[in-house]
C-alpha atoms as a printed R data frame, in Angstrom:
    type eleno elety resid chain resno       x       y       z
1   ATOM     1    CA   MET     A     1  16.179  10.664  13.428
2   ATOM     2    CA   LYS     A     2  17.741   8.657  10.600
3   ATOM     3    CA   ILE     A     3  15.508   6.934   8.042
4   ATOM     4    CA   LEU     A     4  17.103   4.406   5.802
5   ATOM     5    CA   ALA     A     5  16.397   3.812   2.009
6   ATOM     6    CA   ARG     A     6  15.711   0.290   0.746
7   ATOM     7    CA   GLN     A     7  19.165  -0.049  -0.491
8   ATOM     8    CA   ASP     A     8  20.608   0.823   2.863
9   ATOM     9    CA   LEU     A     9  18.615  -2.059   4.491
10  ATOM    10    CA   ARG     A    10  19.522  -4.430   1.635
11  ATOM    11    CA   ASN     A    11  23.286  -3.599   2.319
12  ATOM    12    CA   GLN     A    12  22.978  -4.266   6.025
13  ATOM    13    CA   LEU     A    13  21.160  -7.552   5.499
14  ATOM    14    CA   LYS     A    14  23.808  -8.661   3.037
15  ATOM    15    CA   GLN     A    15  26.368  -8.166   5.800
16  ATOM    16    CA   ASN     A    16  24.193 -10.218   8.033
17  ATOM    17    CA   GLU     A    17  23.664  -7.159  10.328
18  ATOM    18    CA   ILE     A    18  20.392  -7.664  12.094
19  ATOM    19    CA   ALA     A    19  18.892  -5.012  14.514
20  ATOM    20    CA   PRO     A    20  16.633  -5.798  17.424
21  ATOM    21    CA   VAL     A    21  13.774  -3.478  16.282
22  ATOM    22    CA   TYR     A    22  12.720  -2.434  12.816
23  ATOM    23    CA   LEU     A    23  10.056   0.025  11.594
24  ATOM    24    CA   LEU     A    24   8.992  -0.471   8.047
25  ATOM    25    CA   PHE     A    25   6.651   2.017   6.559
26  ATOM    26    CA   GLY     A    26   5.830   3.787   3.311
27  ATOM    27    CA   SER     A    27   3.216   3.507   0.460
28  ATOM    28    CA   GLU     A    28   5.099   0.816  -1.543
29  ATOM    29    CA   THR     A    29   3.524  -2.043   0.401
30  ATOM    30    CA   TYR     A    30   4.819  -4.903  -1.752
31  ATOM    31    CA   LEU     A    31   8.457  -4.135  -1.035
32  ATOM    32    CA   ARG     A    32   7.780  -3.192   2.526
33  ATOM    33    CA   ASN     A    33   6.231  -6.571   3.204
34  ATOM    34    CA   LEU     A    34   8.874  -8.351   1.130
35  ATOM    35    CA   ALA     A    35  11.489  -6.646   3.450
36  ATOM    36    CA   ALA     A    36   9.736  -7.941   6.547
37  ATOM    37    CA   LYS     A    37   9.660 -11.451   5.049
38  ATOM    38    CA   THR     A    38  13.381 -11.235   4.143
39  ATOM    39    CA   ILE     A    39  14.327 -10.226   7.657
40  ATOM    40    CA   THR     A    40  12.326 -13.018   9.058
41  ATOM    41    CA   GLU     A    41  14.042 -15.572   6.745
42  ATOM    42    CA   LEU     A    42  17.362 -14.391   7.555
43  ATOM    43    CA   VAL     A    43  16.894 -14.584  11.261
44  ATOM    44    CA   LEU     A    44  15.126 -17.973  11.257
45  ATOM    45    CA   LYS     A    45  17.025 -19.565   8.385
46  ATOM    46    CA   GLU     A    46  18.499 -22.267  10.714
47  ATOM    47    CA   SER     A    47  15.683 -22.590  13.173
48  ATOM    48    CA   GLN     A    48  14.608 -26.011  14.234
49  ATOM    49    CA   LEU     A    49  11.256 -24.823  15.870
50  ATOM    50    CA   ARG     A    50  10.173 -22.090  13.611
51  ATOM    51    CA   GLU     A    51   6.527 -22.435  14.410
52  ATOM    52    CA   PHE     A    52   7.344 -21.620  18.104
53  ATOM    53    CA   ASN     A    53   9.671 -18.730  17.262
54  ATOM    54    CA   GLU     A    54   7.813 -16.789  14.656
55  ATOM    55    CA   THR     A    55   4.857 -14.736  15.896
56  ATOM    56    CA   GLU     A    56   2.696 -12.329  13.762
57  ATOM    57    CA   ILE     A    57   0.355  -9.930  15.651
58  ATOM    58    CA   SER     A    58  -2.087  -7.535  13.845
59  ATOM    59    CA   LEU     A    59  -2.585  -4.449  15.794
60  ATOM    60    CA   ASN     A    60  -6.055  -4.181  14.239
61  ATOM    61    CA   HIS     A    61  -7.082  -7.182  16.374
62  ATOM    62    CA   ASP     A    62  -4.667  -7.161  19.270
63  ATOM    63    CA   GLU     A    63  -3.126  -4.580  21.536
64  ATOM    64    CA   LEU     A    64   0.460  -3.481  21.280
65  ATOM    65    CA   LYS     A    65   1.159  -5.016  24.686
66  ATOM    66    CA   SER     A    66   0.686  -8.495  23.166
67  ATOM    67    CA   ALA     A    67   3.366  -7.797  20.549
68  ATOM    68    CA   ILE     A    68   5.859  -6.517  23.288
69  ATOM    69    CA   ALA     A    69   5.025  -9.469  25.544
70  ATOM    70    CA   SER     A    70   5.813 -11.865  22.732
71  ATOM    71    CA   ALA     A    71   9.040 -10.009  22.021
72  ATOM    72    CA   GLU     A    72  10.091 -10.421  25.673
73  ATOM    73    CA   GLN     A    73   9.688 -14.143  25.536
74  ATOM    74    CA   LEU     A    74  12.823 -16.276  25.260
75  ATOM    75    CA   PRO     A    75  13.059 -18.352  21.923
76  ATOM    76    CA   MET     A    76  12.453 -22.109  22.176
77  ATOM    77    CA   MET     A    77  15.615 -24.060  21.522
78  ATOM    78    CA   ASP     A    78  16.897 -21.179  19.165
79  ATOM    79    CA   SER     A    79  18.981 -18.164  19.494
80  ATOM    80    CA   ARG     A    80  16.469 -15.596  18.377
81  ATOM    81    CA   ARG     A    81  12.760 -15.256  17.735
82  ATOM    82    CA   VAL     A    82  10.876 -12.962  15.373
83  ATOM    83    CA   VAL     A    83   7.738 -10.935  16.302
84  ATOM    84    CA   LEU     A    84   5.950  -9.168  13.491
85  ATOM    85    CA   ALA     A    85   3.643  -6.365  14.542
86  ATOM    86    CA   THR     A    86   1.526  -5.550  11.534
87  ATOM    87    CA   ASP     A    87  -1.263  -2.943  10.448
88  ATOM    88    CA   VAL     A    88   0.341  -0.265  12.643
89  ATOM    89    CA   VAL     A    89  -1.483   3.009  12.318
90  ATOM    90    CA   VAL     A    90  -0.121   6.264  13.904
91  ATOM    91    CA   SER     A    91  -2.346   8.735  11.939
92  ATOM    92    CA   ALA     A    92  -2.789  12.470  11.568
93  ATOM    93    CA   VAL     A    93  -6.388  11.672  12.880
94  ATOM    94    CA   LYS     A    94  -5.905  10.256  16.329
95  ATOM    95    CA   THR     A    95  -9.135   8.336  16.294
96  ATOM    96    CA   ARG     A    96  -7.602   6.093  13.567
97  ATOM    97    CA   ASP     A    97  -4.637   5.102  15.766
98  ATOM    98    CA   ASN     A    98  -3.955   1.589  17.087
99  ATOM    99    CA   ILE     A    99  -0.939   2.729  19.188
100 ATOM   100    CA   SER     A   100  -1.909   5.601  21.315
101 ATOM   101    CA   GLU     A   101  -0.261   7.965  23.705
102 ATOM   102    CA   GLU     A   102  -1.196   5.592  26.499
103 ATOM   103    CA   ASP     A   103   1.099   3.151  25.025
104 ATOM   104    CA   GLU     A   104   4.086   5.380  25.248
105 ATOM   105    CA   GLU     A   105   5.631   4.447  28.599
106 ATOM   106    CA   PHE     A   106   5.901   0.618  28.225
107 ATOM   107    CA   LEU     A   107   6.791   1.025  24.473
108 ATOM   108    CA   LYS     A   108   9.548   3.290  25.439
109 ATOM   109    CA   SER     A   109  10.686   0.911  28.227
110 ATOM   110    CA   TYR     A   110  10.996  -1.845  25.560
111 ATOM   111    CA   LEU     A   111  12.573   0.265  22.787
112 ATOM   112    CA   THR     A   112  15.316   1.606  25.111
113 ATOM   113    CA   ASN     A   113  16.177  -1.888  26.206
114 ATOM   114    CA   PRO     A   114  15.010  -4.343  23.654
115 ATOM   115    CA   SER     A   115  15.447  -8.172  24.076
116 ATOM   116    CA   GLU     A   116  18.707  -9.419  22.765
117 ATOM   117    CA   SER     A   117  17.015 -12.703  21.715
118 ATOM   118    CA   SER     A   118  14.132 -11.102  19.741
119 ATOM   119    CA   VAL     A   119  13.769  -9.182  16.530
120 ATOM   120    CA   LEU     A   120  10.579  -6.942  16.628
121 ATOM   121    CA   ILE     A   121   9.483  -5.741  13.281
122 ATOM   122    CA   PHE     A   122   6.739  -3.016  13.110
123 ATOM   123    CA   VAL     A   123   5.085  -2.837   9.670
124 ATOM   124    CA   ALA     A   124   3.122   0.482   9.493
125 ATOM   125    CA   ASP     A   125   0.259   1.145   7.171
126 ATOM   126    CA   GLU     A   126   0.126   4.752   8.265
127 ATOM   127    CA   LEU     A   127   2.830   6.736  10.074
128 ATOM   128    CA   ASP     A   128   2.513  10.535  10.748
129 ATOM   129    CA   LYS     A   129   6.171  11.522  11.449
130 ATOM   130    CA   ARG     A   130   5.034  14.416  13.522
131 ATOM   131    CA   ARG     A   131   3.404  12.481  16.210
132 ATOM   132    CA   LYS     A   132   5.224  11.791  19.545
133 ATOM   133    CA   ILE     A   133   4.727   8.004  19.149
134 ATOM   134    CA   SER     A   134   6.033   8.069  15.716
135 ATOM   135    CA   LYS     A   135   9.205   9.825  16.744
136 ATOM   136    CA   LEU     A   136   9.652   7.373  19.477
137 ATOM   137    CA   LEU     A   137   9.560   4.523  17.073
138 ATOM   138    CA   LEU     A   138  11.682   6.314  14.475
139 ATOM   139    CA   ASN     A   139  14.311   7.226  17.010
140 ATOM   140    CA   ASN     A   140  14.715   3.695  18.557
141 ATOM   141    CA   SER     A   141  14.555   1.387  15.574
142 ATOM   142    CA   VAL     A   142  16.085   0.776  12.152
143 ATOM   143    CA   ALA     A   143  13.467   2.721  10.370
144 ATOM   144    CA   VAL     A   144  13.048   2.233   6.687
145 ATOM   145    CA   GLU     A   145  10.847   4.218   4.312
146 ATOM   146    CA   PHE     A   146   9.409   2.427   1.170
147 ATOM   147    CA   LYS     A   147   8.591   5.198  -1.364
148 ATOM   148    CA   PRO     A   148   7.072   4.561  -4.784
149 ATOM   149    CA   LEU     A   149   9.680   3.579  -7.252
150 ATOM   150    CA   GLN     A   150  10.535   5.927 -10.130
151 ATOM   151    CA   GLU     A   151  10.234   4.711 -13.671
152 ATOM   152    CA   ASN     A   152  13.865   3.636 -14.131
153 ATOM   153    CA   GLU     A   153  13.774   1.744 -10.834
154 ATOM   154    CA   LEU     A   154  10.626  -0.002 -12.011
155 ATOM   155    CA   VAL     A   155  12.174  -1.023 -15.218
156 ATOM   156    CA   TYR     A   156  15.146  -2.316 -13.365
157 ATOM   157    CA   TRP     A   157  12.889  -4.320 -11.032
158 ATOM   158    CA   ALA     A   158  11.179  -5.747 -14.110
159 ATOM   159    CA   LYS     A   159  14.504  -6.748 -15.607
160 ATOM   160    CA   ASP     A   160  15.596  -8.462 -12.432
161 ATOM   161    CA   LYS     A   161  12.232 -10.317 -12.082
162 ATOM   162    CA   CYS     A   162  12.548 -11.502 -15.649
163 ATOM   163    CA   ARG     A   163  16.066 -12.818 -14.967
164 ATOM   164    CA   GLU     A   164  14.795 -14.505 -11.863
165 ATOM   165    CA   LEU     A   165  12.003 -16.272 -13.894
166 ATOM   166    CA   LYS     A   166  14.553 -17.195 -16.674
167 ATOM   167    CA   VAL     A   167  12.924 -15.218 -19.487
168 ATOM   168    CA   ASP     A   168  14.401 -12.662 -21.863
169 ATOM   169    CA   SER     A   169  12.822  -9.209 -22.885
170 ATOM   170    CA   ASP     A   170  14.057  -5.888 -24.049
171 ATOM   171    CA   GLU     A   171  13.937  -2.493 -22.538
172 ATOM   172    CA   LYS     A   172  11.259  -1.036 -24.943
173 ATOM   173    CA   ALA     A   173   8.788  -3.825 -23.924
174 ATOM   174    CA   LEU     A   174   9.608  -3.332 -20.162
175 ATOM   175    CA   ARG     A   175   9.100   0.474 -20.347
176 ATOM   176    CA   HIS     A   176   5.754  -0.257 -22.066
177 ATOM   177    CA   LEU     A   177   4.831  -2.678 -19.432
178 ATOM   178    CA   VAL     A   178   5.680  -0.015 -16.773
179 ATOM   179    CA   GLY     A   179   3.823   2.631 -18.664
180 ATOM   180    CA   LEU     A   180   0.584   0.400 -18.491
181 ATOM   181    CA   VAL     A   181   0.920  -0.878 -14.917
182 ATOM   182    CA   GLY     A   182   2.094   2.220 -13.092
183 ATOM   183    CA   ASP     A   183   4.234   2.345  -9.937
184 ATOM   184    CA   ASP     A   184   2.551  -0.522  -8.026
185 ATOM   185    CA   VAL     A   185   5.256  -3.148  -7.672
186 ATOM   186    CA   ARG     A   186   2.856  -5.908  -6.776
187 ATOM   187    CA   LYS     A   187   0.770  -5.325  -9.887
188 ATOM   188    CA   LEU     A   188   3.949  -5.170 -12.040
189 ATOM   189    CA   THR     A   189   5.148  -8.500 -10.443
190 ATOM   190    CA   ASN     A   190   1.760 -10.051 -11.098
191 ATOM   191    CA   GLU     A   191   1.667  -8.918 -14.790
192 ATOM   192    CA   ILE     A   192   5.206 -10.167 -15.321
193 ATOM   193    CA   GLU     A   193   4.257 -13.644 -13.987
194 ATOM   194    CA   LYS     A   194   1.367 -13.684 -16.492
195 ATOM   195    CA   LEU     A   195   3.603 -12.662 -19.320
196 ATOM   196    CA   VAL     A   196   6.093 -15.430 -18.440
197 ATOM   197    CA   THR     A   197   3.421 -18.027 -18.891
198 ATOM   198    CA   ALA     A   198   2.222 -16.394 -22.101
199 ATOM   199    CA   ALA     A   199   5.906 -16.192 -23.473
200 ATOM   200    CA   MET     A   200   6.260 -19.943 -23.554
201 ATOM   201    CA   PRO     A   201   7.912 -21.819 -25.277
202 ATOM   202    CA   ASP     A   202  10.098 -19.019 -26.590
203 ATOM   203    CA   LYS     A   203  10.687 -17.517 -23.153
204 ATOM   204    CA   TYR     A   204  10.697 -14.037 -24.737
205 ATOM   205    CA   ILE     A   205   8.526 -10.985 -23.595
206 ATOM   206    CA   SER     A   206   8.130  -8.742 -26.692
207 ATOM   207    CA   TYR     A   207   6.472  -5.321 -26.920
208 ATOM   208    CA   GLU     A   208   3.650  -6.853 -28.909
209 ATOM   209    CA   LEU     A   209   3.045  -9.499 -26.138
210 ATOM   210    CA   VAL     A   210   2.942  -6.768 -23.461
211 ATOM   211    CA   ASP     A   211   0.442  -4.895 -25.639
212 ATOM   212    CA   ALA     A   212  -1.843  -7.888 -26.115
213 ATOM   213    CA   ILE     A   213  -1.753  -9.302 -22.564
214 ATOM   214    CA   VAL     A   214  -1.416  -6.335 -20.015
215 ATOM   215    CA   PRO     A   215  -4.527  -4.267 -19.435
216 ATOM   216    CA   ASN     A   216  -3.998  -0.435 -19.012
217 ATOM   217    CA   THR     A   217  -4.420  -0.482 -15.170
218 ATOM   218    CA   ARG     A   218  -2.645   2.841 -14.780
219 ATOM   219    CA   ASP     A   219  -6.022   4.444 -15.384
220 ATOM   220    CA   LEU     A   220  -7.319   2.868 -12.246
221 ATOM   221    CA   ASP     A   221  -4.760   4.916 -10.153
222 ATOM   222    CA   ASN     A   222  -5.764   8.249 -11.442
223 ATOM   223    CA   PHE     A   223  -8.724  10.603 -10.607
224 ATOM   224    CA   GLN     A   224 -10.420  10.843 -13.855
225 ATOM   225    CA   LEU     A   225 -13.655   8.959 -13.213
226 ATOM   226    CA   THR     A   226 -14.172  10.549  -9.773
227 ATOM   227    CA   ASN     A   227 -13.833  13.892 -11.359
228 ATOM   228    CA   GLN     A   228 -16.129  13.286 -14.167
229 ATOM   229    CA   LEU     A   229 -18.806  12.098 -11.730
230 ATOM   230    CA   LEU     A   230 -18.418  15.321  -9.590
231 ATOM   231    CA   ALA     A   231 -18.604  17.369 -12.638
232 ATOM   232    CA   ASN     A   232 -22.039  15.674 -13.587
233 ATOM   233    CA   ASN     A   233 -20.336  14.829 -16.900
234 ATOM   234    CA   LYS     A   234 -22.323  11.758 -17.794
235 ATOM   235    CA   SER     A   235 -20.826  11.194 -21.215
236 ATOM   236    CA   GLY     A   236 -17.295  11.700 -19.860
237 ATOM   237    CA   ALA     A   237 -17.854   9.406 -16.862
238 ATOM   238    CA   LEU     A   238 -19.338   6.696 -19.056
239 ATOM   239    CA   ARG     A   239 -16.390   6.932 -21.559
240 ATOM   240    CA   VAL     A   240 -13.687   6.648 -18.731
241 ATOM   241    CA   MET     A   241 -15.649   3.884 -17.089
242 ATOM   242    CA   LYS     A   242 -15.922   1.904 -20.287
243 ATOM   243    CA   LYS     A   243 -12.134   2.198 -20.938
244 ATOM   244    CA   ILE     A   244 -11.338   1.000 -17.461
245 ATOM   245    CA   LEU     A   245 -13.590  -2.018 -17.769
246 ATOM   246    CA   ASP     A   246 -12.566  -2.766 -21.341
247 ATOM   247    CA   ASP     A   247  -8.941  -2.754 -20.228
248 ATOM   248    CA   GLY     A   248  -9.661  -5.703 -17.955
249 ATOM   249    CA   ALA     A   249 -10.641  -4.282 -14.573
250 ATOM   250    CA   GLU     A   250 -13.245  -6.050 -12.556
251 ATOM   251    CA   PRO     A   251 -16.371  -4.072 -11.615
252 ATOM   252    CA   LEU     A   252 -15.868  -4.684  -7.915
253 ATOM   253    CA   MET     A   253 -12.231  -3.384  -8.339
254 ATOM   254    CA   LEU     A   254 -13.498  -0.288  -9.923
255 ATOM   255    CA   LEU     A   255 -16.202   0.194  -7.158
256 ATOM   256    CA   GLY     A   256 -13.447  -0.222  -4.616
257 ATOM   257    CA   LEU     A   257 -11.367   2.571  -6.393
258 ATOM   258    CA   LEU     A   258 -14.374   4.882  -6.387
259 ATOM   259    CA   SER     A   259 -15.132   4.086  -2.770
260 ATOM   260    CA   TYR     A   260 -11.473   4.803  -1.897
261 ATOM   261    CA   ASN     A   261 -11.322   8.184  -3.631
262 ATOM   262    CA   PHE     A   262 -14.724   9.436  -2.243
263 ATOM   263    CA   HIS     A   263 -13.850   8.404   1.159
264 ATOM   264    CA   ARG     A   264 -10.539  10.387   1.029
265 ATOM   265    CA   LEU     A   265 -12.453  13.393  -0.387
266 ATOM   266    CA   PHE     A   266 -14.984  13.198   2.551
267 ATOM   267    CA   VAL     A   267 -12.105  13.145   5.056
268 ATOM   268    CA   ALA     A   268 -10.350  16.003   3.288
269 ATOM   269    CA   LYS     A   269 -13.571  18.062   3.313
270 ATOM   270    CA   GLU     A   270 -14.133  17.337   6.918
271 ATOM   271    CA   MET     A   271 -10.632  18.403   7.818
272 ATOM   272    CA   MET     A   272 -10.853  21.647   5.892
273 ATOM   273    CA   GLU     A   273 -14.131  22.547   7.450
274 ATOM   274    CA   ARG     A   274 -12.429  22.167  10.777
275 ATOM   275    CA   GLY     A   275  -9.882  24.644   9.655
276 ATOM   276    CA   LEU     A   276  -6.819  22.287   9.176
277 ATOM   277    CA   GLY     A   277  -4.236  23.238   6.492
278 ATOM   278    CA   GLU     A   278  -3.281  21.517   3.326
279 ATOM   279    CA   LYS     A   279  -0.117  19.912   4.881
280 ATOM   280    CA   GLU     A   280  -2.438  18.184   7.413
281 ATOM   281    CA   VAL     A   281  -4.847  17.021   4.668
282 ATOM   282    CA   HIS     A   282  -2.005  15.723   2.599
283 ATOM   283    CA   ALA     A   283  -0.618  13.686   5.576
284 ATOM   284    CA   ALA     A   284  -4.094  12.238   6.425
285 ATOM   285    CA   VAL     A   285  -5.114  11.178   3.019
286 ATOM   286    CA   ARG     A   286  -1.724  10.426   1.501
287 ATOM   287    CA   LEU     A   287  -1.873  12.283  -1.693
288 ATOM   288    CA   PRO     A   288   0.650  11.792  -4.471
289 ATOM   289    CA   TYR     A   289   2.199  15.233  -5.286
290 ATOM   290    CA   ARG     A   290   0.716  15.246  -8.818
291 ATOM   291    CA   GLU     A   291  -2.805  14.825  -7.479
292 ATOM   292    CA   ARG     A   292  -2.902  17.320  -4.662
293 ATOM   293    CA   GLY     A   293  -4.202  20.358  -6.471
294 ATOM   294    CA   GLU     A   294  -6.979  18.546  -8.451
295 ATOM   295    CA   PHE     A   295  -7.970  16.646  -5.338
296 ATOM   296    CA   LEU     A   296  -8.290  19.576  -2.977
297 ATOM   297    CA   THR     A   297 -10.155  21.521  -5.543
298 ATOM   298    CA   SER     A   298 -12.731  18.700  -5.938
299 ATOM   299    CA   ALA     A   299 -13.060  18.525  -2.084
300 ATOM   300    CA   ARG     A   300 -13.571  22.233  -1.725
301 ATOM   301    CA   ARG     A   301 -16.206  22.633  -4.581
302 ATOM   302    CA   THR     A   302 -18.347  19.751  -3.417
303 ATOM   303    CA   LYS     A   303 -20.774  19.640  -0.345
304 ATOM   304    CA   LYS     A   304 -20.214  17.191   2.342
305 ATOM   305    CA   ASP     A   305 -23.724  15.831   2.088
306 ATOM   306    CA   THR     A   306 -22.991  15.067  -1.655
307 ATOM   307    CA   PHE     A   307 -19.955  12.954  -0.423
308 ATOM   308    CA   SER     A   308 -22.117  11.155   2.201
309 ATOM   309    CA   TYR     A   309 -24.833  10.422  -0.374
310 ATOM   310    CA   ILE     A   310 -22.348   8.954  -2.856
311 ATOM   311    CA   LEU     A   311 -20.644   6.728  -0.195
312 ATOM   312    CA   LYS     A   312 -24.116   5.229   0.865
313 ATOM   313    CA   ARG     A   313 -24.869   4.670  -2.840
314 ATOM   314    CA   LEU     A   314 -21.514   2.999  -3.438
315 ATOM   315    CA   ALA     A   315 -22.126   0.690  -0.394
316 ATOM   316    CA   LYS     A   316 -25.503  -0.176  -1.787
317 ATOM   317    CA   THR     A   317 -24.194  -1.002  -5.220
318 ATOM   318    CA   ASP     A   318 -21.480  -3.310  -3.525
319 ATOM   319    CA   TYR     A   319 -24.313  -5.134  -1.821
320 ATOM   320    CA   GLU     A   320 -26.252  -5.280  -5.148
321 ATOM   321    CA   ILE     A   321 -23.356  -6.656  -7.069
322 ATOM   322    CA   LYS     A   322 -22.962  -9.455  -4.517
323 ATOM   323    CA   THR     A   323 -26.601 -10.468  -4.373
324 ATOM   324    CA   SER     A   324 -28.336  -9.442  -7.524
325 ATOM   325    CA   VAL     A   325 -28.871 -11.433 -10.715
326 ATOM   326    CA   ALA     A   326 -27.967  -8.478 -12.705
327 ATOM   327    CA   THR     A   327 -24.419  -8.487 -14.081
328 ATOM   328    CA   PRO     A   328 -21.809  -6.499 -12.097
329 ATOM   329    CA   ARG     A   329 -20.975  -4.430 -15.137
330 ATOM   330    CA   LEU     A   330 -24.628  -3.416 -15.590
331 ATOM   331    CA   GLN     A   331 -24.728  -2.370 -11.889
332 ATOM   332    CA   ILE     A   332 -21.617  -0.230 -12.372
333 ATOM   333    CA   GLU     A   333 -23.113   1.396 -15.431
334 ATOM   334    CA   LEU     A   334 -26.389   2.175 -13.657
335 ATOM   335    CA   LEU     A   335 -24.448   3.686 -10.704
336 ATOM   336    CA   VAL     A   336 -22.255   5.946 -13.003
337 ATOM   337    CA   CYS     A   337 -25.477   7.096 -14.752
338 ATOM   338    CA   GLU     A   338 -27.097   7.947 -11.483
339 ATOM   339    CA   LEU     A   339 -24.128   9.766  -9.955
340 ATOM   340    CA   ALA     A   340 -23.270  11.755 -13.019
């Protein structure tokens, strides 16, 4: 089982080496999706009937058989067609799968003898490498894992993006930008595009401009507010909440963060109560290494009924924000006060 890095894929595509089947997975979704787009553009760059030779199928809505059937079709008046199978889930928790063990035989049949006139791209949101179906995909495709970028890689990405958009900057400003945004390349790209507009007419992104324009969204990625709520620390929770909102986060975004964190805690708690080990929990809820200890401690010390109540209360607040005359910020403040 050979899993390529991003640079390996890039080198292959530069050499115009196109495989019949790709498996793109990993937590860096922006670069993963960009890779799928790049492969598609390369395959269909001279297509005269692209709309007939490009198919996207979400496995959240259609069965795997639909994607395979599309890949087995001949292209229309072209040498190749592209089939993009998105939202693939092969999870540690089988009930979440949208490719099941029942799909194994016809999937294996295609992967061992793929169509020479199709490029089939699987884009996986979750991929438990221990599962039999995952191994089948990994062993019979060009598999590329998109891991989060390290700080130096993020700075290099930012420099490259600035060159592409024809603006200048310095490393101090870009490292400050990365420090504020974190390792989400989609967010980083969006913030650079905002800075480019703000940098007109000088076309120079300074440290001061970054500090003035870019909110500290990195706080949205950590576990601070969730932990303050579980510790019943009202003053601490309100302080963290205020900083996040003052840094420019939308209340619904913050609510989504809380819902995501508490749902993962609920899943972890349930798995631990079933006797599963830490490795299984890590794989199921996809924890960054630096968060694992704190996350599992929170899951262990909190009752499952507490998580159930909090998730229901979050859902109620989501409805209230969308339907009430009260401001979204007030709704979030009331929620935090209640939960803490």
